[in-house]
Amino acid sequence: MKKGKVFLVGAGPGDIRLITVKGLEAIKQAEVILYDRLANPKLLEFAPADCELIYCGKLPNRHILRQGNINELLVEKALEGKRVVRLKGGDPGVFGRVGEEAASLAEYQIPFEIVPGISSGIAAPLYAGIPVTHREYAESFAVVTAHDKSKEGKPVLDWEGLARGVDTIAFYMGVGNLPFICENLITYGKPSSTPVILIQWGTFGRQKTLQGTLADISEKVIEAKFSNPSIILVGDVIALREKISWFEKMPLHGRQILLARTSDAPSELAKELIDQGADVIEFPKWKRTSLPVDLAKVTAFEKILFTSPESVDEFFTAVMENGIDIRTICADFFGASVKSIKALNNRGFIAAHADELSEPSALLIVGDDSILKKEFDSADIMVTSKKELDYQFLPLFKRMLDEADVNTMVFPSSASVEPFLIALSEGDLDAAELLKGLQIVSMGKQTEAAVVKAGLSTIGTPANATKEALVEYLAACYPVEEV
């Protein structure tokens, strides 16, 4: 059997928009992905639907898979002829043990590529408003491991060289050893007044910072119960933060949003919320399988109602594959949502909303297998695809919830409420417990009615059912600090 190929990919520091183009291409073509805890799980949604996902995440003093097992898995999957991605947080060459993994692959003569990523030690400070070098403050920069393989885990370093010879130092995952770090830097020549900042979950919307000096930061960390994953930055360049801090000033920074999802396609609403500084967890994750359709009578219908943007694409793909001239279809087109209408508009068709369907005679409803005729009992149904819950993402969703501190729930449509609650039950998650204490926002009055009917409370609706209005509503009316 032909050997596969392995891509050792840096996922970047957390914000999924910071992954490299090459790294994203590798994910999109992967047959197997072995991913770490600090690689943003949202990146896995770019993988093919049949891609095998293997969690290799590590927590302090607890390993899901030890490094030797990971090396063996990479070799095993590649020898099966698979295209494998090893997805690692930050840059794989910066404390990512990529050298060990590459050596194992080379031993078996398995082809591989190493795809660099943006390192957390540079990105997290920048998202906190701190460049690690500056002509007036810092002409040198070092990245340093804050623990090693010794029994006590205390790093054996050239402390004098660091203290006297490096202007800015980034310590990785060193909260537990912070007193030891500060003591050694002071002992070997760093002034006790040297600024220190801890950046937790850097580049995520949940990013938090804690600032102090070598003399007092350890005590502050205990008081604030600050923990990993954090970058510890030491140096005078931290003073620039007051002038150029930008990320934490974004309108939705601190918002950790659970967004009900009805489509398997990328969400424009989720993108807008992320662009405005929020963390967004979308649920549930759907997968869609196209089905063969019978187009024998398609030219006989006077009206065609598309229930989703996906149904538009599936319908016209089937029309082309069956060699039907679109000009022979003379029906008026309708969309069940703004997105559906937009999908038709993008194909050059003027479409009306389903609410304008006054005479449902000779009506065809096109969509996935969840179609319900409802008030159109006489309509014909064309099922173009099967949509089902992607069970592979349920444990991943639970891990995302464990890592986050969700404070907001958004239902974008009335159709999103019931599938969301059903999917939670499929994952053995209690909706009442999960949503307890969250600000539940409904996009529109119909959505609000569906939320209330489901027995959930809601804080209200934006002025309009648009992503821009939602951002304004969350930022201005209900800031996170009031949660």
Short mmCIF file of C-alpha atoms in Angstrom, two decimals:
data_model
loop_
_atom_site.label_atom_id
_atom_site.label_comp_id
_atom_site.label_asym_id
_atom_site.label_seq_id
_atom_site.Cartn_x
_atom_site.Cartn_y
_atom_site.Cartn_z
CA MET A 1 0.00 0.00 0.00
CA LYS A 2 1.19 3.49 -0.82
CA LYS A 3 2.29 5.50 2.20
CA GLY A 4 0.27 8.51 3.17
CA LYS A 5 1.62 11.91 4.10
CA VAL A 6 1.69 13.84 7.36
CA PHE A 7 1.36 17.60 7.80
CA LEU A 8 2.62 18.93 11.14
CA VAL A 9 0.55 22.10 11.32
CA GLY A 10 0.67 25.09 13.64
CA ALA A 11 -2.91 26.15 14.43
CA GLY A 12 -1.90 29.56 15.72
CA PRO A 13 -2.68 30.99 19.16
CA GLY A 14 -6.49 30.61 19.25
CA ASP A 15 -8.22 33.11 16.99
CA ILE A 16 -9.02 30.86 14.00
CA ARG A 17 -8.39 33.74 11.60
CA LEU A 18 -4.70 33.56 12.48
CA ILE A 19 -4.07 30.13 10.97
CA THR A 20 -1.93 30.20 7.82
CA VAL A 21 -3.43 29.63 4.37
CA LYS A 22 -1.30 26.49 3.99
CA GLY A 23 -2.40 25.16 7.36
CA LEU A 24 -6.07 25.64 6.50
CA GLU A 25 -5.60 23.90 3.14
CA ALA A 26 -4.09 20.91 4.94
CA ILE A 27 -7.11 20.70 7.28
CA LYS A 28 -9.55 20.87 4.36
CA GLN A 29 -7.87 17.88 2.68
CA ALA A 30 -7.24 15.76 5.79
CA GLU A 31 -8.45 12.21 6.26
CA VAL A 32 -7.24 12.07 9.87
CA ILE A 33 -6.56 14.95 12.28
CA LEU A 34 -4.76 14.53 15.60
CA TYR A 35 -5.37 17.77 17.50
CA ASP A 36 -4.21 19.32 20.75
CA ARG A 37 -6.11 21.07 23.52
CA LEU A 38 -4.83 24.52 22.55
CA ALA A 39 -5.74 24.24 18.87
CA ASN A 40 -9.08 26.03 18.51
CA PRO A 41 -11.68 23.24 17.93
CA LYS A 42 -13.56 25.48 15.46
CA LEU A 43 -10.76 24.78 12.97
CA LEU A 44 -11.93 21.17 12.80
CA GLU A 45 -15.15 22.30 11.15
CA PHE A 46 -13.14 22.98 7.98
CA ALA A 47 -12.24 19.29 7.74
CA PRO A 48 -14.11 16.94 5.38
CA ALA A 49 -17.26 15.38 6.86
CA ASP A 50 -15.71 11.90 6.94
CA CYS A 51 -12.41 13.00 8.50
CA GLU A 52 -11.38 11.03 11.61
CA LEU A 53 -10.74 13.32 14.59
CA ILE A 54 -8.43 12.15 17.38
CA TYR A 55 -7.97 14.22 20.55
CA CYS A 56 -4.42 14.35 21.89
CA GLY A 57 -5.00 17.14 24.38
CA LYS A 58 -2.81 17.54 27.39
CA LEU A 59 -3.62 19.12 30.74
CA PRO A 60 -1.15 19.75 33.58
CA ASN A 61 -0.33 16.37 35.15
CA ARG A 62 -2.83 14.59 32.89
CA HIS A 63 -2.21 13.31 29.37
CA ILE A 64 -4.97 12.05 27.09
CA LEU A 65 -2.30 10.57 24.78
CA ARG A 66 1.36 10.55 25.74
CA GLN A 67 3.90 11.73 23.20
CA GLY A 68 5.08 8.22 22.36
CA ASN A 69 1.48 7.16 21.58
CA ILE A 70 1.02 10.22 19.37
CA ASN A 71 4.17 9.40 17.42
CA GLU A 72 2.95 5.83 16.93
CA LEU A 73 -0.48 6.97 15.76
CA LEU A 74 1.01 9.33 13.19
CA VAL A 75 3.08 6.48 11.77
CA GLU A 76 0.18 4.02 11.89
CA LYS A 77 -2.28 6.29 10.06
CA ALA A 78 0.29 7.29 7.44
CA LEU A 79 1.20 3.66 6.77
CA GLU A 80 -2.52 3.07 6.09
CA GLY A 81 -2.12 5.48 3.19
CA LYS A 82 -3.98 8.33 4.92
CA ARG A 83 -3.43 12.05 4.57
CA VAL A 84 -2.80 13.02 8.21
CA VAL A 85 -2.74 16.41 9.93
CA ARG A 86 -1.16 16.87 13.33
CA LEU A 87 -2.75 20.12 14.54
CA LYS A 88 -0.83 21.88 17.30
CA GLY A 89 -1.54 25.15 19.10
CA GLY A 90 0.71 28.09 18.23
CA ASP A 91 3.81 27.20 16.22
CA PRO A 92 4.85 23.51 16.17
CA GLY A 93 8.51 24.44 16.44
CA VAL A 94 8.09 26.46 19.66
CA PHE A 95 7.75 23.95 22.51
CA GLY A 96 5.50 21.87 20.26
CA ARG A 97 7.72 18.74 20.19
CA VAL A 98 7.52 18.72 16.42
CA GLY A 99 11.12 17.54 16.22
CA GLU A 100 10.23 14.29 18.00
CA GLU A 101 7.23 13.65 15.76
CA ALA A 102 9.14 14.45 12.57
CA ALA A 103 11.96 12.12 13.65
CA SER A 104 9.49 9.24 14.11
CA LEU A 105 8.08 9.82 10.62
CA ALA A 106 11.55 10.04 9.11
CA GLU A 107 12.49 6.72 10.74
CA TYR A 108 9.72 5.02 8.73
CA GLN A 109 10.49 7.09 5.62
CA ILE A 110 7.02 8.65 5.74
CA PRO A 111 6.79 11.90 3.76
CA PHE A 112 5.85 14.93 5.86
CA GLU A 113 5.71 18.71 5.81
CA ILE A 114 6.01 21.14 8.71
CA VAL A 115 3.65 24.10 8.46
CA PRO A 116 4.64 27.00 10.75
CA GLY A 117 2.06 28.81 12.84
CA ILE A 118 1.89 32.12 14.68
CA SER A 119 3.43 31.61 18.10
CA SER A 120 1.40 32.48 21.21
CA GLY A 121 4.39 34.23 22.76
CA ILE A 122 4.18 36.92 20.09
CA ALA A 123 0.45 36.92 19.27
CA ALA A 124 -0.94 37.03 22.81
CA PRO A 125 1.11 40.11 23.75
CA LEU A 126 0.07 41.87 20.52
CA TYR A 127 -3.61 41.18 21.31
CA ALA A 128 -2.91 42.72 24.71
CA GLY A 129 -1.40 45.81 23.06
CA ILE A 130 2.26 44.89 23.56
CA PRO A 131 4.84 44.44 20.79
CA VAL A 132 7.62 42.22 22.10
CA THR A 133 10.28 44.50 20.58
CA HIS A 134 10.44 48.30 20.33
CA ARG A 135 13.27 50.68 19.51
CA GLU A 136 12.89 52.54 22.80
CA TYR A 137 12.06 49.67 25.15
CA ALA A 138 13.25 46.31 23.87
CA GLU A 139 15.88 45.33 21.32
CA SER A 140 15.95 41.65 22.27
CA PHE A 141 13.29 39.01 22.86
CA ALA A 142 13.37 35.43 24.16
CA VAL A 143 10.85 32.61 24.38
CA VAL A 144 11.45 30.34 27.35
CA THR A 145 9.86 27.19 28.68
CA ALA A 146 8.62 27.67 32.22
CA HIS A 147 8.89 24.00 33.17
CA ASP A 148 11.09 21.07 32.19
CA LYS A 149 11.32 17.28 32.48
CA SER A 150 12.89 17.32 35.94
CA LYS A 151 11.04 15.81 38.89
CA GLU A 152 10.03 19.19 40.27
CA GLY A 153 9.47 20.72 36.83
CA LYS A 154 11.61 23.76 37.64
CA PRO A 155 13.35 25.01 34.48
CA VAL A 156 17.15 24.93 34.50
CA LEU A 157 18.04 28.11 32.60
CA ASP A 158 20.79 30.66 32.13
CA TRP A 159 19.08 32.99 34.57
CA GLU A 160 21.90 35.55 34.51
CA GLY A 161 21.82 35.67 30.72
CA LEU A 162 18.06 36.17 30.73
CA ALA A 163 18.05 38.73 33.52
CA ARG A 164 20.91 40.87 32.20
CA GLY A 165 20.93 40.18 28.47
CA VAL A 166 17.28 40.00 27.30
CA ASP A 167 14.85 42.93 27.28
CA THR A 168 11.57 41.04 26.80
CA ILE A 169 11.01 37.46 27.97
CA ALA A 170 7.96 35.30 27.19
CA PHE A 171 7.54 32.29 29.50
CA TYR A 172 5.19 29.58 28.22
CA MET A 173 2.74 27.79 30.55
CA GLY A 174 4.50 28.85 33.72
CA VAL A 175 1.85 29.99 36.19
CA GLY A 176 2.71 27.20 38.63
CA ASN A 177 6.39 28.18 38.58
CA LEU A 178 5.84 31.95 38.65
CA PRO A 179 7.35 32.55 42.15
CA PHE A 180 10.42 30.55 41.11
CA ILE A 181 10.73 32.57 37.88
CA CYS A 182 10.40 35.96 39.58
CA GLU A 183 12.83 35.02 42.37
CA ASN A 184 15.54 33.93 39.93
CA LEU A 185 15.18 36.95 37.64
CA ILE A 186 15.51 39.30 40.63
CA THR A 187 18.40 37.31 42.10
CA TYR A 188 20.35 37.47 38.83
CA GLY A 189 19.88 41.17 38.13
CA LYS A 190 16.37 42.14 36.95
CA PRO A 191 15.00 45.03 39.02
CA SER A 192 12.08 43.93 41.20
CA SER A 193 10.09 46.80 39.68
CA THR A 194 10.27 45.23 36.18
CA PRO A 195 6.72 45.03 34.70
CA VAL A 196 5.12 41.60 34.29
CA ILE A 197 1.86 40.69 32.60
CA LEU A 198 0.03 37.39 32.38
CA ILE A 199 -2.17 36.87 29.32
CA GLN A 200 -4.66 34.03 29.65
CA TRP A 201 -6.36 32.50 26.58
CA GLY A 202 -4.58 35.04 24.38
CA THR A 203 -6.37 36.08 21.15
CA PHE A 204 -9.66 34.45 22.26
CA GLY A 205 -12.63 36.65 23.15
CA ARG A 206 -12.21 35.32 26.70
CA GLN A 207 -8.67 36.76 26.88
CA LYS A 208 -7.82 38.07 30.35
CA THR A 209 -4.77 39.92 31.61
CA LEU A 210 -3.18 40.47 34.99
CA GLN A 211 -0.44 43.06 35.40
CA GLY A 212 2.13 43.66 38.10
CA THR A 213 5.88 43.59 38.75
CA LEU A 214 8.41 40.89 39.55
CA ALA A 215 7.93 41.85 43.20
CA ASP A 216 4.16 41.45 43.44
CA ILE A 217 2.80 39.46 40.47
CA SER A 218 2.95 36.07 42.25
CA GLU A 219 0.73 37.32 45.05
CA LYS A 220 -1.68 38.88 42.54
CA VAL A 221 -1.97 35.59 40.66
CA ILE A 222 -3.00 33.78 43.85
CA GLU A 223 -5.56 36.45 44.71
CA ALA A 224 -7.04 36.42 41.19
CA LYS A 225 -6.85 32.60 40.90
CA PHE A 226 -5.16 33.05 37.54
CA SER A 227 -4.26 29.84 35.73
CA ASN A 228 -2.92 28.35 32.51
CA PRO A 229 -3.08 28.54 29.57
CA SER A 230 -1.20 31.79 30.02
CA ILE A 231 1.79 33.57 28.58
CA ILE A 232 3.99 35.35 31.15
CA LEU A 233 5.65 38.42 29.65
CA VAL A 234 8.45 40.25 31.45
CA GLY A 235 9.92 43.57 30.34
CA ASP A 236 9.64 47.36 30.20
CA VAL A 237 7.89 47.19 26.80
CA ILE A 238 4.70 46.31 28.71
CA ALA A 239 4.37 50.05 29.40
CA LEU A 240 3.12 50.51 25.82
CA ARG A 241 -0.06 48.63 26.65
CA GLU A 242 -1.77 51.74 28.04
CA LYS A 243 -1.42 53.48 24.68
CA ILE A 244 -2.02 50.76 22.12
CA SER A 245 -4.29 48.18 23.74
CA TRP A 246 -6.94 47.40 21.10
CA PHE A 247 -8.44 43.91 21.32
CA GLU A 248 -9.97 44.30 24.76
CA LYS A 249 -11.69 47.49 23.56
CA MET A 250 -13.73 45.68 20.91
CA PRO A 251 -17.50 45.95 21.48
CA LEU A 252 -18.08 42.26 22.23
CA HIS A 253 -14.83 41.42 23.99
CA GLY A 254 -15.65 39.16 26.92
CA ARG A 255 -18.82 37.85 25.33
CA GLN A 256 -18.76 34.06 25.23
CA ILE A 257 -21.69 33.18 23.04
CA LEU A 258 -23.46 29.88 22.42
CA LEU A 259 -25.11 30.17 18.99
CA ALA A 260 -27.87 27.79 17.90
CA ARG A 261 -27.12 26.45 14.48
CA THR A 262 -29.46 25.23 11.72
CA SER A 263 -27.05 24.87 8.80
CA ASP A 264 -23.90 22.97 7.99
CA ALA A 265 -22.62 26.00 6.06
CA PRO A 266 -20.39 28.73 7.60
CA SER A 267 -22.43 31.23 9.61
CA GLU A 268 -22.22 34.89 8.66
CA LEU A 269 -23.68 35.76 12.06
CA ALA A 270 -20.95 33.82 13.87
CA LYS A 271 -18.30 35.54 11.75
CA GLU A 272 -19.66 38.99 12.62
CA LEU A 273 -19.75 38.20 16.34
CA ILE A 274 -16.15 36.95 16.22
CA ASP A 275 -15.09 40.00 14.21
CA GLN A 276 -16.47 42.17 17.01
CA GLY A 277 -14.40 40.41 19.68
CA ALA A 278 -16.64 37.61 20.95
CA ASP A 279 -15.96 33.93 21.46
CA VAL A 280 -18.59 31.88 19.62
CA ILE A 281 -19.45 28.24 20.14
CA GLU A 282 -21.86 26.99 17.48
CA PHE A 283 -24.13 24.04 18.22
CA PRO A 284 -25.18 21.63 16.91
CA LYS A 285 -22.77 20.59 14.16
CA TRP A 286 -24.66 19.18 11.20
CA LYS A 287 -23.57 17.04 8.30
CA ARG A 288 -25.43 16.82 5.03
CA THR A 289 -25.66 14.03 2.46
CA SER A 290 -27.01 14.77 -1.02
CA LEU A 291 -29.81 12.52 -2.27
CA PRO A 292 -30.92 11.66 -5.80
CA VAL A 293 -33.98 13.66 -6.89
CA ASP A 294 -36.73 13.09 -9.44
CA LEU A 295 -36.98 16.12 -11.75
CA ALA A 296 -39.46 14.61 -14.21
CA LYS A 297 -42.27 17.06 -13.33
CA VAL A 298 -40.17 20.06 -12.33
CA THR A 299 -41.32 22.19 -15.32
CA ALA A 300 -45.00 21.71 -14.38
CA PHE A 301 -44.91 23.69 -11.13
CA GLU A 302 -46.08 27.30 -10.91
CA LYS A 303 -44.28 28.04 -7.65
CA ILE A 304 -41.15 26.60 -6.02
CA LEU A 305 -40.35 27.25 -2.36
CA PHE A 306 -36.76 26.73 -1.20
CA THR A 307 -36.46 26.04 2.51
CA SER A 308 -32.74 26.81 2.88
CA PRO A 309 -29.72 28.19 1.00
CA GLU A 310 -28.38 24.64 0.75
CA SER A 311 -31.57 23.49 -0.97
CA VAL A 312 -31.03 26.16 -3.64
CA ASP A 313 -27.55 24.85 -4.44
CA GLU A 314 -28.65 21.22 -4.35
CA PHE A 315 -31.63 21.87 -6.64
CA PHE A 316 -29.67 23.69 -9.33
CA THR A 317 -26.83 21.18 -9.16
CA ALA A 318 -29.37 18.42 -9.83
CA VAL A 319 -30.90 20.44 -12.70
CA MET A 320 -27.52 20.76 -14.39
CA GLU A 321 -26.54 17.13 -13.79
CA ASN A 322 -29.82 16.01 -15.38
CA GLY A 323 -29.27 18.19 -18.45
CA ILE A 324 -32.38 20.31 -17.88
CA ASP A 325 -32.41 23.77 -19.48
CA ILE A 326 -33.21 26.19 -16.64
CA ARG A 327 -35.26 28.28 -19.08
CA THR A 328 -37.88 25.53 -19.17
CA ILE A 329 -38.60 26.07 -15.47
CA CYS A 330 -41.12 28.92 -15.45
CA ALA A 331 -42.16 28.79 -11.79
CA ASP A 332 -42.03 31.77 -9.43
CA PHE A 333 -39.35 31.28 -6.80
CA PHE A 334 -39.83 31.78 -3.04
CA GLY A 335 -37.46 31.53 -0.11
CA ALA A 336 -38.31 30.49 3.44
CA SER A 337 -35.67 32.87 4.83
CA VAL A 338 -33.61 35.90 3.90
CA LYS A 339 -30.62 33.59 3.35
CA SER A 340 -32.61 31.43 0.94
CA ILE A 341 -33.71 34.49 -1.03
CA LYS A 342 -30.13 35.75 -1.13
CA ALA A 343 -28.95 32.37 -2.48
CA LEU A 344 -31.51 32.66 -5.30
CA ASN A 345 -30.52 36.28 -5.96
CA ASN A 346 -26.88 35.20 -6.26
CA ARG A 347 -27.94 32.88 -9.08
CA GLY A 348 -29.68 35.71 -10.92
CA PHE A 349 -33.28 35.06 -9.80
CA ILE A 350 -35.73 37.45 -8.18
CA ALA A 351 -37.45 35.65 -5.30
CA ALA A 352 -40.14 36.55 -2.78
CA HIS A 353 -40.50 35.52 0.85
CA ALA A 354 -42.63 32.47 1.72
CA ASP A 355 -45.04 34.78 3.54
CA GLU A 356 -46.16 36.06 0.12
CA LEU A 357 -47.34 32.62 -1.01
CA SER A 358 -51.04 33.37 -1.26
CA GLU A 359 -52.04 30.63 -3.73
CA PRO A 360 -50.13 27.40 -3.08
CA SER A 361 -51.51 25.59 -6.12
CA ALA A 362 -48.94 23.65 -8.18
CA LEU A 363 -46.38 24.28 -5.44
CA LEU A 364 -43.08 22.40 -5.02
CA ILE A 365 -41.22 22.62 -1.70
CA VAL A 366 -37.49 21.92 -1.97
CA GLY A 367 -35.28 21.11 0.99
CA ASP A 368 -33.70 18.49 3.21
CA ASP A 369 -35.43 15.60 4.95
CA SER A 370 -36.70 17.84 7.78
CA ILE A 371 -39.29 19.46 5.47
CA LEU A 372 -42.79 19.75 6.91
CA LYS A 373 -45.68 20.78 4.66
CA LYS A 374 -47.44 22.63 7.50
CA GLU A 375 -50.06 24.89 5.90
CA PHE A 376 -49.26 23.70 2.36
CA ASP A 377 -50.92 20.28 2.52
CA SER A 378 -51.37 20.06 -1.24
CA ALA A 379 -47.72 20.83 -2.06
CA ASP A 380 -45.29 18.38 -3.58
CA ILE A 381 -42.04 17.71 -1.74
CA MET A 382 -38.56 17.35 -3.22
CA VAL A 383 -36.01 16.13 -0.68
CA THR A 384 -32.55 17.06 -1.94
CA SER A 385 -30.43 16.01 1.03
CA LYS A 386 -30.36 14.35 4.39
CA LYS A 387 -29.29 16.51 7.34
CA GLU A 388 -28.21 14.83 10.54
CA LEU A 389 -26.36 15.54 13.73
CA ASP A 390 -22.59 15.04 13.50
CA TYR A 391 -22.06 12.87 16.56
CA GLN A 392 -18.28 13.07 16.25
CA PHE A 393 -18.49 16.69 17.41
CA LEU A 394 -20.54 16.04 20.59
CA PRO A 395 -17.55 15.26 22.86
CA LEU A 396 -15.66 18.12 21.24
CA PHE A 397 -18.56 20.46 22.06
CA LYS A 398 -18.51 19.34 25.69
CA ARG A 399 -14.78 20.09 25.93
CA MET A 400 -15.36 23.55 24.46
CA LEU A 401 -17.99 24.21 27.13
CA ASP A 402 -15.61 23.04 29.85
CA GLU A 403 -12.89 25.44 28.66
CA ALA A 404 -15.22 28.42 28.23
CA ASP A 405 -17.42 30.42 30.58
CA VAL A 406 -20.44 31.02 28.35
CA ASN A 407 -22.53 34.05 29.31
CA THR A 408 -24.81 34.53 26.28
CA MET A 409 -27.14 32.34 24.21
CA VAL A 410 -28.36 33.46 20.77
CA PHE A 411 -31.22 31.88 18.82
CA PRO A 412 -31.02 33.27 15.26
CA SER A 413 -34.41 31.96 14.09
CA SER A 414 -37.52 30.18 15.34
CA ALA A 415 -36.38 27.11 13.37
CA SER A 416 -33.18 26.94 15.45
CA VAL A 417 -34.85 26.37 18.83
CA GLU A 418 -36.21 22.82 18.64
CA PRO A 419 -33.20 21.26 16.81
CA PHE A 420 -30.88 22.86 19.37
CA LEU A 421 -32.76 21.36 22.32
CA ILE A 422 -33.06 17.94 20.66
CA ALA A 423 -29.33 17.90 19.90
CA LEU A 424 -28.53 18.74 23.53
CA SER A 425 -30.57 15.76 24.69
CA GLU A 426 -28.75 13.56 22.13
CA GLY A 427 -25.51 14.61 23.81
CA ASP A 428 -26.89 13.90 27.32
CA LEU A 429 -26.83 17.60 28.13
CA ASP A 430 -29.55 19.22 30.22
CA ALA A 431 -30.79 22.39 28.53
CA ALA A 432 -32.08 23.98 31.74
CA GLU A 433 -28.76 23.43 33.49
CA LEU A 434 -26.66 24.55 30.52
CA LEU A 435 -28.63 27.75 29.92
CA LYS A 436 -29.09 28.65 33.59
CA GLY A 437 -27.95 32.22 34.21
CA LEU A 438 -27.22 32.98 30.54
CA GLN A 439 -28.57 35.99 28.72
CA ILE A 440 -30.78 34.43 26.05
CA VAL A 441 -31.27 36.65 23.02
CA SER A 442 -33.85 35.97 20.29
CA MET A 443 -33.48 37.30 16.75
CA GLY A 444 -37.02 38.54 16.06
CA LYS A 445 -40.44 38.20 17.66
CA GLN A 446 -41.21 34.82 16.08
CA THR A 447 -37.97 33.46 17.47
CA GLU A 448 -38.77 34.94 20.88
CA ALA A 449 -42.18 33.20 20.82
CA ALA A 450 -40.51 29.88 19.98
CA VAL A 451 -38.01 30.32 22.82
CA VAL A 452 -40.77 31.08 25.34
CA LYS A 453 -42.86 28.14 24.04
CA ALA A 454 -39.87 25.88 24.70
CA GLY A 455 -39.94 26.97 28.34
CA LEU A 456 -36.87 29.21 28.20
CA SER A 457 -36.56 32.79 29.37
CA THR A 458 -35.28 35.50 27.05
CA ILE A 459 -33.98 39.00 27.70
CA GLY A 460 -35.49 40.30 24.45
CA THR A 461 -34.70 40.98 20.83
CA PRO A 462 -32.53 43.42 18.87
CA ALA A 463 -34.26 46.29 17.04
CA ASN A 464 -33.93 44.32 13.79
CA ALA A 465 -33.20 40.69 13.01
CA THR A 466 -29.77 41.51 11.55
CA LYS A 467 -26.25 40.72 12.67
CA GLU A 468 -25.43 44.43 12.94
CA ALA A 469 -28.42 45.06 15.20
CA LEU A 470 -27.46 42.08 17.37
CA VAL A 471 -23.93 43.39 17.88
CA GLU A 472 -25.29 46.81 18.84
CA TYR A 473 -27.83 45.22 21.20
CA LEU A 474 -25.27 43.08 23.01
CA ALA A 475 -22.68 45.84 23.24
CA ALA A 476 -24.87 48.75 24.29
CA CYS A 477 -27.79 47.31 26.20
CA TYR A 478 -26.34 44.36 28.06
CA PRO A 479 -22.61 44.66 28.63
CA VAL A 480 -20.90 41.56 30.03
CA GLU A 481 -20.01 43.32 33.27
CA GLU A 482 -23.70 43.38 34.16
CA VAL A 483 -24.15 39.65 33.65
#
